Tab-separated table of N, CA, C and O in Angstrom:
chain	number	residue	atom	x	y	z
F	244	MET	N	-60.937	35.301	-8.174
F	244	MET	CA	-61.173	34.498	-9.351
F	244	MET	C	-60.053	34.709	-10.374
F	244	MET	O	-59.646	33.769	-11.042
F	245	ALA	N	-59.580	35.927	-10.465
F	245	ALA	CA	-58.501	36.210	-11.411
F	245	ALA	C	-57.257	35.401	-11.085
F	245	ALA	O	-56.573	34.895	-11.988
F	246	ASP	N	-56.972	35.246	-9.790
F	246	ASP	CA	-55.809	34.450	-9.386
F	246	ASP	C	-55.974	32.987	-9.776
F	246	ASP	O	-55.025	32.336	-10.221
F	247	VAL	N	-57.179	32.462	-9.617
F	247	VAL	CA	-57.439	31.064	-9.987
F	247	VAL	C	-57.218	30.868	-11.484
F	247	VAL	O	-56.555	29.915	-11.908
F	248	ILE	N	-57.743	31.788	-12.283
F	248	ILE	CA	-57.572	31.694	-13.738
F	248	ILE	C	-56.098	31.817	-14.112
F	248	ILE	O	-55.588	31.042	-14.929
F	249	TYR	N	-55.419	32.771	-13.519
F	249	TYR	CA	-53.997	32.967	-13.809
F	249	TYR	C	-53.189	31.705	-13.504
F	249	TYR	O	-52.420	31.225	-14.336
F	250	HIS	N	-53.385	31.158	-12.313
F	250	HIS	CA	-52.603	29.985	-11.926
F	250	HIS	C	-53.002	28.760	-12.756
F	250	HIS	O	-52.155	27.910	-13.051
F	251	GLY	N	-54.253	28.688	-13.132
F	251	GLY	CA	-54.681	27.617	-14.045
F	251	GLY	C	-53.976	27.730	-15.386
F	251	GLY	O	-53.523	26.730	-15.954
F	252	MET	N	-53.845	28.938	-15.891
F	252	MET	CA	-53.164	29.147	-17.172
F	252	MET	C	-51.674	28.819	-17.053
F	252	MET	O	-51.075	28.252	-17.975
F	253	VAL	N	-51.069	29.174	-15.921
F	253	VAL	CA	-49.657	28.839	-15.699
F	253	VAL	C	-49.480	27.318	-15.701
F	253	VAL	O	-48.565	26.784	-16.328
F	254	LEU	N	-50.365	26.609	-15.018
F	254	LEU	CA	-50.292	25.146	-14.978
F	254	LEU	C	-50.482	24.543	-16.367
F	254	LEU	O	-49.754	23.623	-16.754
F	255	LEU	N	-51.425	25.072	-17.130
F	255	LEU	CA	-51.633	24.580	-18.492
F	255	LEU	C	-50.357	24.749	-19.321
F	255	LEU	O	-49.972	23.860	-20.079
F	256	LYS	N	-49.713	25.884	-19.179
F	256	LYS	CA	-48.468	26.146	-19.920
F	256	LYS	C	-47.383	25.154	-19.508
F	256	LYS	O	-46.686	24.597	-20.356
F	257	ARG	N	-47.248	24.920	-18.206
F	257	ARG	CA	-46.224	23.976	-17.713
F	257	ARG	C	-46.478	22.558	-18.203
F	257	ARG	O	-45.550	21.794	-18.423
F	258	LYS	N	-47.758	22.205	-18.352
F	258	LYS	CA	-48.130	20.861	-18.805
F	258	LYS	C	-48.248	20.791	-20.326
F	258	LYS	O	-48.623	19.770	-20.880
F	259	ASP	N	-47.924	21.894	-21.001
F	259	ASP	CA	-47.954	21.989	-22.461
F	259	ASP	C	-49.347	21.684	-23.023
F	259	ASP	O	-49.497	20.955	-23.998
F	260	VAL	N	-50.362	22.231	-22.362
F	260	VAL	CA	-51.740	22.088	-22.823
F	260	VAL	C	-52.129	23.380	-23.522
F	260	VAL	O	-51.976	24.468	-22.961
F	261	LYS	N	-52.620	23.268	-24.727
F	261	LYS	CA	-53.004	24.449	-25.489
F	261	LYS	C	-54.381	24.932	-25.037
F	261	LYS	O	-55.293	24.155	-24.811
F	262	ILE	N	-54.527	26.251	-24.929
F	262	ILE	CA	-55.788	26.840	-24.500
F	262	ILE	C	-56.916	26.468	-25.468
F	262	ILE	O	-58.079	26.337	-25.068
F	263	GLU	N	-56.583	26.262	-26.730
F	263	GLU	CA	-57.588	25.874	-27.716
F	263	GLU	C	-58.229	24.540	-27.340
F	263	GLU	O	-59.425	24.337	-27.538
F	264	ASN	N	-57.420	23.615	-26.800
F	264	ASN	CA	-57.958	22.323	-26.376
F	264	ASN	C	-58.925	22.493	-25.203
F	264	ASN	O	-59.964	21.845	-25.144
F	265	VAL	N	-58.576	23.371	-24.286
F	265	VAL	CA	-59.437	23.634	-23.134
F	265	VAL	C	-60.757	24.247	-23.602
F	265	VAL	O	-61.843	23.845	-23.173
F	266	LEU	N	-60.663	25.199	-24.500
F	266	LEU	CA	-61.873	25.847	-25.011
F	266	LEU	C	-62.769	24.861	-25.754
F	266	LEU	O	-63.998	24.945	-25.652
F	267	GLU	N	-62.188	23.936	-26.480
F	267	GLU	CA	-62.973	22.924	-27.182
F	267	GLU	C	-63.745	22.042	-26.198
F	267	GLU	O	-64.913	21.739	-26.403
F	268	VAL	N	-63.090	21.647	-25.119
F	268	VAL	CA	-63.766	20.847	-24.088
F	268	VAL	C	-64.920	21.647	-23.486
F	268	VAL	O	-66.023	21.122	-23.294
F	269	LEU	N	-64.690	22.915	-23.208
F	269	LEU	CA	-65.747	23.755	-22.649
F	269	LEU	C	-66.912	23.911	-23.617
F	269	LEU	O	-68.081	23.864	-23.209
F	270	ARG	N	-66.605	24.084	-24.908
F	270	ARG	CA	-67.683	24.189	-25.909
F	270	ARG	C	-68.536	22.931	-25.914
F	270	ARG	O	-69.759	23.002	-25.972
F	271	LYS	N	-67.885	21.772	-25.847
F	271	LYS	CA	-68.627	20.515	-25.846
F	271	LYS	C	-69.490	20.400	-24.594
F	271	LYS	O	-70.621	19.934	-24.656
F	272	ARG	N	-68.957	20.805	-23.455
F	272	ARG	CA	-69.720	20.709	-22.204
F	272	ARG	C	-70.941	21.614	-22.216
F	272	ARG	O	-72.000	21.247	-21.741
F	273	PHE	N	-70.787	22.810	-22.752
F	273	PHE	CA	-71.921	23.732	-22.778
F	273	PHE	C	-72.984	23.303	-23.779
F	273	PHE	O	-74.134	23.683	-23.647
F	274	SER	N	-72.604	22.504	-24.768
F	274	SER	CA	-73.586	22.075	-25.765
F	274	SER	C	-74.315	20.809	-25.337
F	274	SER	O	-75.248	20.383	-26.001
F	275	GLN	N	-73.933	20.191	-24.227
F	275	GLN	CA	-74.561	18.962	-23.759
F	275	GLN	C	-75.482	19.262	-22.593
F	275	GLN	O	-75.288	20.207	-21.846
F	276	SER	N	-76.443	18.385	-22.419
F	276	SER	CA	-77.483	18.642	-21.428
F	276	SER	C	-77.124	18.211	-20.020
F	276	SER	O	-77.837	18.539	-19.087
F	277	GLY	N	-76.077	17.442	-19.850
F	277	GLY	CA	-75.762	16.928	-18.527
F	277	GLY	C	-76.501	15.639	-18.227
F	277	GLY	O	-76.668	15.260	-17.079
F	278	SER	N	-76.922	14.966	-19.283
F	278	SER	CA	-77.663	13.724	-19.114
F	278	SER	C	-76.765	12.605	-18.600
F	278	SER	O	-75.538	12.723	-18.586
F	279	ILE	N	-77.366	11.533	-18.184
F	279	ILE	CA	-76.611	10.378	-17.698
F	279	ILE	C	-75.697	9.853	-18.803
F	279	ILE	O	-74.539	9.512	-18.547
F	280	GLU	N	-76.195	9.808	-20.035
F	280	GLU	CA	-75.372	9.324	-21.147
F	280	GLU	C	-74.136	10.196	-21.335
F	280	GLU	O	-73.044	9.706	-21.580
F	281	GLU	N	-74.303	11.505	-21.220
F	281	GLU	CA	-73.174	12.411	-21.386
F	281	GLU	C	-72.159	12.190	-20.284
F	281	GLU	O	-70.958	12.121	-20.521
F	282	LYS	N	-72.629	12.037	-19.051
F	282	LYS	CA	-71.712	11.842	-17.939
F	282	LYS	C	-70.948	10.531	-18.074
F	282	LYS	O	-69.766	10.459	-17.756
F	283	GLN	N	-71.614	9.492	-18.570
F	283	GLN	CA	-70.950	8.205	-18.745
F	283	GLN	C	-69.933	8.242	-19.883
F	283	GLN	O	-68.991	7.462	-19.900
F	284	SER	N	-70.103	9.165	-20.819
F	284	SER	CA	-69.194	9.249	-21.967
F	284	SER	C	-67.895	9.971	-21.638
F	284	SER	O	-66.955	9.939	-22.418
F	285	ARG	N	-67.853	10.631	-20.481
F	285	ARG	CA	-66.638	11.364	-20.104
F	285	ARG	C	-65.499	10.411	-19.821
F	285	ARG	O	-65.677	9.369	-19.208
F	286	VAL	N	-64.322	10.788	-20.271
F	286	VAL	CA	-63.131	10.004	-20.027
F	286	VAL	C	-62.463	10.533	-18.775
F	286	VAL	O	-62.216	11.729	-18.658
F	287	THR	N	-62.187	9.664	-17.843
F	287	THR	CA	-61.502	10.093	-16.627
F	287	THR	C	-60.053	9.634	-16.677
F	287	THR	O	-59.743	8.588	-17.242
F	288	THR	N	-59.191	10.456	-16.121
F	288	THR	CA	-57.774	10.099	-16.059
F	288	THR	C	-57.339	10.101	-14.615
F	288	THR	O	-57.817	10.906	-13.812
F	289	LYS	N	-56.439	9.198	-14.300
F	289	LYS	CA	-55.890	9.154	-12.948
F	289	LYS	C	-54.475	9.668	-12.984
F	289	LYS	O	-53.710	9.334	-13.871
F	290	SER	N	-54.120	10.476	-11.999
F	290	SER	CA	-52.775	11.044	-11.951
F	290	SER	C	-51.878	10.169	-11.129
F	290	SER	O	-52.207	9.613	-10.174
């Protein structure tokens, strides 16, 4: 698990994503119930 976290952090750095942004997304996810409305509100991106 430590390797997964490490490599995820390396990728975030390469993509210039701030850890604060990731933590904010996680906070929002943990505060939601997982309802259909919440799932429909998620923004998806295609690479």
